[in-house]
Tab-separated table of C-alpha atoms in Angstrom:
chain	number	residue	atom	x	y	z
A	1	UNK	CA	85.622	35.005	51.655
A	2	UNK	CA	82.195	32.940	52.189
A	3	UNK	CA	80.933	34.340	49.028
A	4	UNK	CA	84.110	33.454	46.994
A	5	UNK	CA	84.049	29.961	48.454
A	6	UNK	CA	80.561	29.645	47.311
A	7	UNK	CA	80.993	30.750	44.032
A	8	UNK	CA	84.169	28.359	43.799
A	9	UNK	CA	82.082	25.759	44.810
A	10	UNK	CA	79.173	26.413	41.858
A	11	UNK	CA	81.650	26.456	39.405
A	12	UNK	CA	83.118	23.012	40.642
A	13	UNK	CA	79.262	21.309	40.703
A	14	UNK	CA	79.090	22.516	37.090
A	15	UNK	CA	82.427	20.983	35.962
A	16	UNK	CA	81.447	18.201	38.101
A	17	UNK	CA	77.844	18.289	36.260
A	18	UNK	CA	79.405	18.643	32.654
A	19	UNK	CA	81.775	15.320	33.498
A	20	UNK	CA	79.104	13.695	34.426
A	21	UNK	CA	77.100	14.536	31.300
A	22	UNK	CA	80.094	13.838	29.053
A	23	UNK	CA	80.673	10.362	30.531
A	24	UNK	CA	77.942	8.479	28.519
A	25	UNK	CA	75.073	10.096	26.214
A	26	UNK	CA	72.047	8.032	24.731
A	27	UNK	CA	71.682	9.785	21.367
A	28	UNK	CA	69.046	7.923	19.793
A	29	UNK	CA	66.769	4.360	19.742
A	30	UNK	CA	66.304	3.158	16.899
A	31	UNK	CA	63.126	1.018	16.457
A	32	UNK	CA	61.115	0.914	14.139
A	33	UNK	CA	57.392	1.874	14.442
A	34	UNK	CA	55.865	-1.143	12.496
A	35	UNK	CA	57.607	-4.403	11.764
A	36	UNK	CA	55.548	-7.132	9.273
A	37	UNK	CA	55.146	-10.451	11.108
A	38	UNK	CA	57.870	-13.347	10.472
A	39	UNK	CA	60.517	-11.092	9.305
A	40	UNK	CA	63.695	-9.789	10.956
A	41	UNK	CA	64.048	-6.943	12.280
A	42	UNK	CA	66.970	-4.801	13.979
A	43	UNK	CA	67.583	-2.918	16.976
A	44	UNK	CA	70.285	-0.131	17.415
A	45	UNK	CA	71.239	1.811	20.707
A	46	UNK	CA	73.261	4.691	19.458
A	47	UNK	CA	75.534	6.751	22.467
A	48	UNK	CA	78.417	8.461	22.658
A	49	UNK	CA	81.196	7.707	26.105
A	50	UNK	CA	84.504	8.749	26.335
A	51	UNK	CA	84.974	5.207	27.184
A	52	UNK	CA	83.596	1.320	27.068
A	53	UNK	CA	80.144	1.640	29.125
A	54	UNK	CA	80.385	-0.833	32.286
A	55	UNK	CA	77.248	-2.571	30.291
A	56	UNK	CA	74.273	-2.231	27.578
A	57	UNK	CA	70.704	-3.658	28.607
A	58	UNK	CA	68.370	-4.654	26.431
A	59	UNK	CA	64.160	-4.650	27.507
A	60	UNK	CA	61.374	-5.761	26.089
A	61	UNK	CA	57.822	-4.325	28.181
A	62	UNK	CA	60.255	-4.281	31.004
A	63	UNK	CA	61.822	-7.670	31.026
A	64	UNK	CA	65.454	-7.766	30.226
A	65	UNK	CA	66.432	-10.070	27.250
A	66	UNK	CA	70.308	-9.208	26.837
A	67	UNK	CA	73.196	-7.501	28.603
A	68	UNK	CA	76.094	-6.313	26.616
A	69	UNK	CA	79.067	-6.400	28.806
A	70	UNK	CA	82.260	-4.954	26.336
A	71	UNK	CA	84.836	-5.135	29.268
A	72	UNK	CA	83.813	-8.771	29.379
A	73	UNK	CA	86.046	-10.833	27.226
A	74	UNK	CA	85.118	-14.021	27.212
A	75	UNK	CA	81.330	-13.458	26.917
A	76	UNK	CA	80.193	-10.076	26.416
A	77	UNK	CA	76.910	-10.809	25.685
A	78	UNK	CA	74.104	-12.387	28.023
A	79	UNK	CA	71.106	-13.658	26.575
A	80	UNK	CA	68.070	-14.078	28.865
A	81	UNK	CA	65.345	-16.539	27.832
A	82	UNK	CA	62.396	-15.039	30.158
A	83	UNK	CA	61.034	-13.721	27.430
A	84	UNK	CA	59.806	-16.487	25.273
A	85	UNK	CA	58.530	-13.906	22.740
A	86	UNK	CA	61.922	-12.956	21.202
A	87	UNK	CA	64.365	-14.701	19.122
A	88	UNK	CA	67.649	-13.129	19.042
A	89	UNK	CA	70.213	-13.618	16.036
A	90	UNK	CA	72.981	-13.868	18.447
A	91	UNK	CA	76.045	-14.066	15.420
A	92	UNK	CA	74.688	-10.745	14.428
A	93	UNK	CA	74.194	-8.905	17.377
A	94	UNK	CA	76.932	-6.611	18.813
A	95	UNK	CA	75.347	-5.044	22.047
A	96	UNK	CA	74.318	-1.813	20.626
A	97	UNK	CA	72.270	-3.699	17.945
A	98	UNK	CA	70.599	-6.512	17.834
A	99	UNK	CA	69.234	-8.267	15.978
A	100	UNK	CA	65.405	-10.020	16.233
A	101	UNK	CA	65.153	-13.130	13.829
A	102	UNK	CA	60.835	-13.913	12.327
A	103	UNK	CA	59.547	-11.457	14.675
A	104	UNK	CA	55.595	-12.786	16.071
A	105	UNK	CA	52.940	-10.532	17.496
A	106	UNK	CA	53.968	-11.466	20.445
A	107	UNK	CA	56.947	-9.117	20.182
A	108	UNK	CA	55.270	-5.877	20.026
A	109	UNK	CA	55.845	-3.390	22.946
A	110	UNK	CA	57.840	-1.164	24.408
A	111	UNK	CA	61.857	-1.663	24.054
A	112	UNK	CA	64.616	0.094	25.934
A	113	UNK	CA	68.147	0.231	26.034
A	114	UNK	CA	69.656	1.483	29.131
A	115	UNK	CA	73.609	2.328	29.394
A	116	UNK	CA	75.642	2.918	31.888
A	117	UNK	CA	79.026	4.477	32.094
A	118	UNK	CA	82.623	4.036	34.229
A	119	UNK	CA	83.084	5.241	37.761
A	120	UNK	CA	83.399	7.173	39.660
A	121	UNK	CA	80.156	8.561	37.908
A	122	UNK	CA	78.211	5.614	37.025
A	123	UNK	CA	76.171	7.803	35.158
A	124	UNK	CA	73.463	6.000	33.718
A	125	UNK	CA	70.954	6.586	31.144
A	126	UNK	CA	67.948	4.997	28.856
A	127	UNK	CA	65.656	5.528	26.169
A	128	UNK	CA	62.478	3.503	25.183
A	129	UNK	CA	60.016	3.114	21.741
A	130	UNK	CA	57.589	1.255	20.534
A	131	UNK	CA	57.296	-1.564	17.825
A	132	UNK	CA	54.016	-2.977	16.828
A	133	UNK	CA	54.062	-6.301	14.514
A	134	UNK	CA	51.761	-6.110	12.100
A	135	UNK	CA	49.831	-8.790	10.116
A	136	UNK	CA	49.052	-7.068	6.780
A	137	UNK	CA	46.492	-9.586	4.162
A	138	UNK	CA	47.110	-9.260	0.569
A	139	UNK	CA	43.030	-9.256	0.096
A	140	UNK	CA	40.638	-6.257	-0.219
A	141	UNK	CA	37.699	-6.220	1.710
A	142	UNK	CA	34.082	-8.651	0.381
A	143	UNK	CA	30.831	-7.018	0.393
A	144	UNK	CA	28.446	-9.471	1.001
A	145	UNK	CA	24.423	-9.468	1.578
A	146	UNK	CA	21.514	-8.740	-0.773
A	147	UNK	CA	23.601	-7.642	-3.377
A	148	UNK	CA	21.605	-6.589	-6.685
A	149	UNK	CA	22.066	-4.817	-9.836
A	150	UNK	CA	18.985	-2.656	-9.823
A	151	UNK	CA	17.560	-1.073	-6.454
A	152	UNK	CA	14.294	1.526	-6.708
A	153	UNK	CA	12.992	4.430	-4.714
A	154	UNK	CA	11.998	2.833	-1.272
A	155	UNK	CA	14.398	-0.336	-1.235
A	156	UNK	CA	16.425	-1.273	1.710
A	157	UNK	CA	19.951	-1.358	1.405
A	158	UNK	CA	21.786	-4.035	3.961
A	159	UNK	CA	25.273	-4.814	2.791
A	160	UNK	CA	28.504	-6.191	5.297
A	161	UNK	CA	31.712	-5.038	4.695
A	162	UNK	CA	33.965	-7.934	5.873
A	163	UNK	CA	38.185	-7.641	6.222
A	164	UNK	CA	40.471	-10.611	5.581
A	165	UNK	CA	42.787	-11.565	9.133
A	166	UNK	CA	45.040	-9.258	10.305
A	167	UNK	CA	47.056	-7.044	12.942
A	168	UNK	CA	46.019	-4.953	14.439
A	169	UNK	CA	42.231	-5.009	13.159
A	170	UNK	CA	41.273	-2.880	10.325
A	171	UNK	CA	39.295	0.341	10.368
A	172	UNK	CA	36.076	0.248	7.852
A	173	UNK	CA	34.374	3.126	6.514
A	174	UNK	CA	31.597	2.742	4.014
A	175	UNK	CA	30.218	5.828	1.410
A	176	UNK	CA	27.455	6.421	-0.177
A	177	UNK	CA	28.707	8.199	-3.438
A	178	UNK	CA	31.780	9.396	-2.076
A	179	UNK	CA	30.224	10.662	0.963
A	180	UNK	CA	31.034	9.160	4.062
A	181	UNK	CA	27.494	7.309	5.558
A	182	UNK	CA	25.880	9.125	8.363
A	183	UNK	CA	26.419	6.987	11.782
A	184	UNK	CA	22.909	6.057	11.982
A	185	UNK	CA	23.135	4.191	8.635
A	186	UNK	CA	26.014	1.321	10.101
A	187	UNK	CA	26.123	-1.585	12.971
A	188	UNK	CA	29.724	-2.346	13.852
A	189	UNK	CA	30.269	-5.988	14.842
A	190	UNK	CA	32.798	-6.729	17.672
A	191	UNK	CA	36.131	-8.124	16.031
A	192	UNK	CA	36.373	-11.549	15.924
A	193	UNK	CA	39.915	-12.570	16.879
A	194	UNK	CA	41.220	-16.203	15.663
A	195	UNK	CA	43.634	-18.577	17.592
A	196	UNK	CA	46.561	-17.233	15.956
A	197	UNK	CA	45.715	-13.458	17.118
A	198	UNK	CA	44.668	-12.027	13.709
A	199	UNK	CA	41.125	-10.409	14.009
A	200	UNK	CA	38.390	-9.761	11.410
A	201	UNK	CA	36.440	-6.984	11.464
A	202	UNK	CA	33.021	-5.703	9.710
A	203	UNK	CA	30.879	-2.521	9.059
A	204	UNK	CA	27.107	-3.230	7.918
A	205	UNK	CA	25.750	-0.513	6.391
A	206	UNK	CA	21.524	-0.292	6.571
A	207	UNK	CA	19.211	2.453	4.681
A	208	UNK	CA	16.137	2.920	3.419
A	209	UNK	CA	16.947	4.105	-0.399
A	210	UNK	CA	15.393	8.216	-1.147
A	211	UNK	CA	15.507	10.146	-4.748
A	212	UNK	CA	18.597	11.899	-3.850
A	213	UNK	CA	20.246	8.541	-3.636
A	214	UNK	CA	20.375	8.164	-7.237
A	215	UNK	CA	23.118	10.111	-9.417
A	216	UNK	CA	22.598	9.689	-12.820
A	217	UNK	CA	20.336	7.048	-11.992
A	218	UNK	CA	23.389	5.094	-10.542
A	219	UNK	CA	24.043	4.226	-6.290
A	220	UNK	CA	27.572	3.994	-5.631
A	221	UNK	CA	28.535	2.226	-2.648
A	222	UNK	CA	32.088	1.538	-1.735
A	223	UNK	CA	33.611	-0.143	1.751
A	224	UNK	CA	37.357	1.217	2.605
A	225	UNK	CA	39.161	-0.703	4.911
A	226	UNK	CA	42.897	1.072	6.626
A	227	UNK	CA	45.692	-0.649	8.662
A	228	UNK	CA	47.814	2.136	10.129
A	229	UNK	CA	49.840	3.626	7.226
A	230	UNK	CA	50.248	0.141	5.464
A	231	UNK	CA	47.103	-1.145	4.113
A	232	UNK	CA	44.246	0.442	2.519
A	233	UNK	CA	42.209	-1.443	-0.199
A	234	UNK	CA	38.847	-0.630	-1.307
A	235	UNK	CA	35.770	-2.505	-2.145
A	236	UNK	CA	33.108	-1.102	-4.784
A	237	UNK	CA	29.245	-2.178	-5.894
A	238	UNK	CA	27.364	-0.158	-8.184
A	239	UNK	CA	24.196	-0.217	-8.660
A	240	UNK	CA	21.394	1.115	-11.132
A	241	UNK	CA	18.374	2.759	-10.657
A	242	UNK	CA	14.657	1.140	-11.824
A	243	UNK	CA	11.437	1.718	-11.543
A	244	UNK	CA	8.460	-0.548	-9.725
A	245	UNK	CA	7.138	-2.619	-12.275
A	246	UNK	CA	3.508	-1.953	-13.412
A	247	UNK	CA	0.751	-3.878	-12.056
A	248	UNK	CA	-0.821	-5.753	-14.824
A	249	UNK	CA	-4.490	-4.147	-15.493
A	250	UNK	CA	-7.260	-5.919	-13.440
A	251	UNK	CA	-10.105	-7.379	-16.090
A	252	UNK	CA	-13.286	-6.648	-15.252
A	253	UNK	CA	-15.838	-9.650	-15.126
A	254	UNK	CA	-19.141	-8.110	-15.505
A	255	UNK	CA	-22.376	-10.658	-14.427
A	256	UNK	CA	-23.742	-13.103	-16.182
A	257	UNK	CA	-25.841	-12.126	-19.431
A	258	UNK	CA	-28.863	-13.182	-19.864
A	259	UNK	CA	-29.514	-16.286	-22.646
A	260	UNK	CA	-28.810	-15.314	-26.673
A	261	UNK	CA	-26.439	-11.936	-25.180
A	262	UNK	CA	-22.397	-11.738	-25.165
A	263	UNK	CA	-20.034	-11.542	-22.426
A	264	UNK	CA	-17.482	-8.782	-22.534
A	265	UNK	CA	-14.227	-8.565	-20.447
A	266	UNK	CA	-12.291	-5.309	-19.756
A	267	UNK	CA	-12.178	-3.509	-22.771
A	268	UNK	CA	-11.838	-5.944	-25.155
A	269	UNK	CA	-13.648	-6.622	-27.778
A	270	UNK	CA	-11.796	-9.333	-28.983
A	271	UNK	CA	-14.270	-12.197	-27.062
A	272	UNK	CA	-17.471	-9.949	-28.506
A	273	UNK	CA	-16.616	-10.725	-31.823
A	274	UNK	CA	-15.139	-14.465	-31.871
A	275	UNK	CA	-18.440	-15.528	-29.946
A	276	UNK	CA	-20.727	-13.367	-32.506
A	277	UNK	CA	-18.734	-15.382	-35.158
A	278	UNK	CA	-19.346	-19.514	-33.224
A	279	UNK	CA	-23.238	-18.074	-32.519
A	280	UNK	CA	-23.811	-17.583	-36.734
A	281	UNK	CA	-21.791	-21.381	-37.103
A	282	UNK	CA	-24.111	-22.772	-34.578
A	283	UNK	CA	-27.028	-21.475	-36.244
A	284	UNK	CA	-25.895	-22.562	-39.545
A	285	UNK	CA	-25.391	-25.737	-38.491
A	286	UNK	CA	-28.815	-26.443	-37.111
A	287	UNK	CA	-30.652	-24.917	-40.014
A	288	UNK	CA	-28.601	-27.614	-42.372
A	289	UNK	CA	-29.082	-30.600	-39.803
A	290	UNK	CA	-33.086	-29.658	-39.607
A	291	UNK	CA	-33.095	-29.365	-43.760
A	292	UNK	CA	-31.481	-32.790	-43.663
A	293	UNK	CA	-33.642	-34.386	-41.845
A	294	UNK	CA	-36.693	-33.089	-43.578
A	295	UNK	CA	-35.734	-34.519	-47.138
């Protein structure tokens, strides 16, 4: 007899268990994983009761911002203003969605909806996701610093990669010739972050230019910058190889000559011969003066 009682008694905590399950079910959240900054965005609790849940709460990191109350008929839905980060369209919102009108940063987070069904169960249940508001810019990344068109063997590359505003900051990568630069070639600056919350980030990227540099006697450098899975724009310089220009040769001054002799520079002889040439004109001259003067 005990052990038929008992097993009478398992089979009623299952039935028991299976009511309970079928009184209210949270099938899905739907939230979406990225939402672009000043645009509307909507919110759906999707369950399944074999009747009107007592209620439907809304939360945003925690903080309730609307009960849905369908047994309520004069007014089902509450709308808490604690949260001073969310607008809600309340003409469109129903209870299981709703509705988020010009979303700001401000609303990213966690949200939940949390149901609960009729008694005598009460059975309760929630689900929560996360939605991050993005700031996406329009721009692709500026290269700025000593920016050339020719570079040689032995030149210093310093260029900043710099990203427009945005949210969350961007990730920068720089490569050399479609190889990603070694670590010990970049200097990451902390983000700067603005009033409005957007931040700007930058990558330098500092090296000492080798042979193997050069590909085709051309440097390719090129700054990438990412947002999550919604932004990725590029940034390209180019640059050619050239070589050091040539000293000029150094003349040679040799000393002094000596009274009647010529002076020679480098390895010219171009001076030689044009003061050969004024020395017979001189002499010329003063052999026609002196005949002058003697008639």
């Amino acid at each position: 007899m005990a052990r038929t009682a008992a097993t009478v008694a398992i089979v009623i905590i299952s039935l028991l268990h299976q009511g309970v399950s079928l009184d209210i079910v949270l099938k899905d959240l739907v939230v979406p994983e990225q939402a672009k900054r000043f645009t509307n965005v909507t919110l759906e609790c999707i369950y399944e009761s074999r009747m009107k849940p007592i209620f439907v709460k809304w939360l945003h990191n925690d903080l309730e911002f609307l009960k849905f109350q369908p047994k309520d008929p004069v007014d089902p839905i509450n709308l808490f203003t604690d949260d001073s980060s969310l607008v809600v369209n309340a003409n469109e919102t129903t209870g299981n969605k709703v509705v988020l009108t010009e979303v700001d940063l401000s609303a990213s987070g966690n949200y939940t909806c949390e149901v609960m069904g009729e008694s005598p169960n009460f059975h309760e249940d929630k689900m929560t996701k996360v939605m991050t508001v993005v700031e996406i810019p329009d721009e692709k990344p500026t290269i700025e610093g000593d920016v050339r068109d020719h570079f040689a063997v032995g030149d210093t590359v310093n260029l900043t990669c710099t990203t427009p505003p945005s949210f969350p900051g961007a990730t920068l990568s720089w490569f050399i010739n479609e190889h990603e630069a070694p670590h010990d070639f970049l200097h990451k600056y902390a983000p700067e972050k603005s009033k409005d919350g957007l931040i700007v980030s930058r990558l330098s990227l500092n090296f000492k230019l080798a042979p193997s540099h050069f590909i085709g006697g051309e440097l390719r450098l090129k700054c990438v910058a990412s947002i999550l899975t919604l932004y990725t724009k590029t940034s390209e310089h180019s640059q050619q190889a050239s070589s050091k220009p040539e000293e000029p040769p150094i003349k040679e001054v040799r000393n002094l000559p000596e009274e009647g002799s010529l002076i020679t520079i480098g390895n010219s002889g171009c001076f030689s011969v044009w003061a050969s040439f004024l020395h017979i004109v001189v002499m010329h001259t003063v052999l026609i003066i002196s005949a002058h003067l003697l008639h």
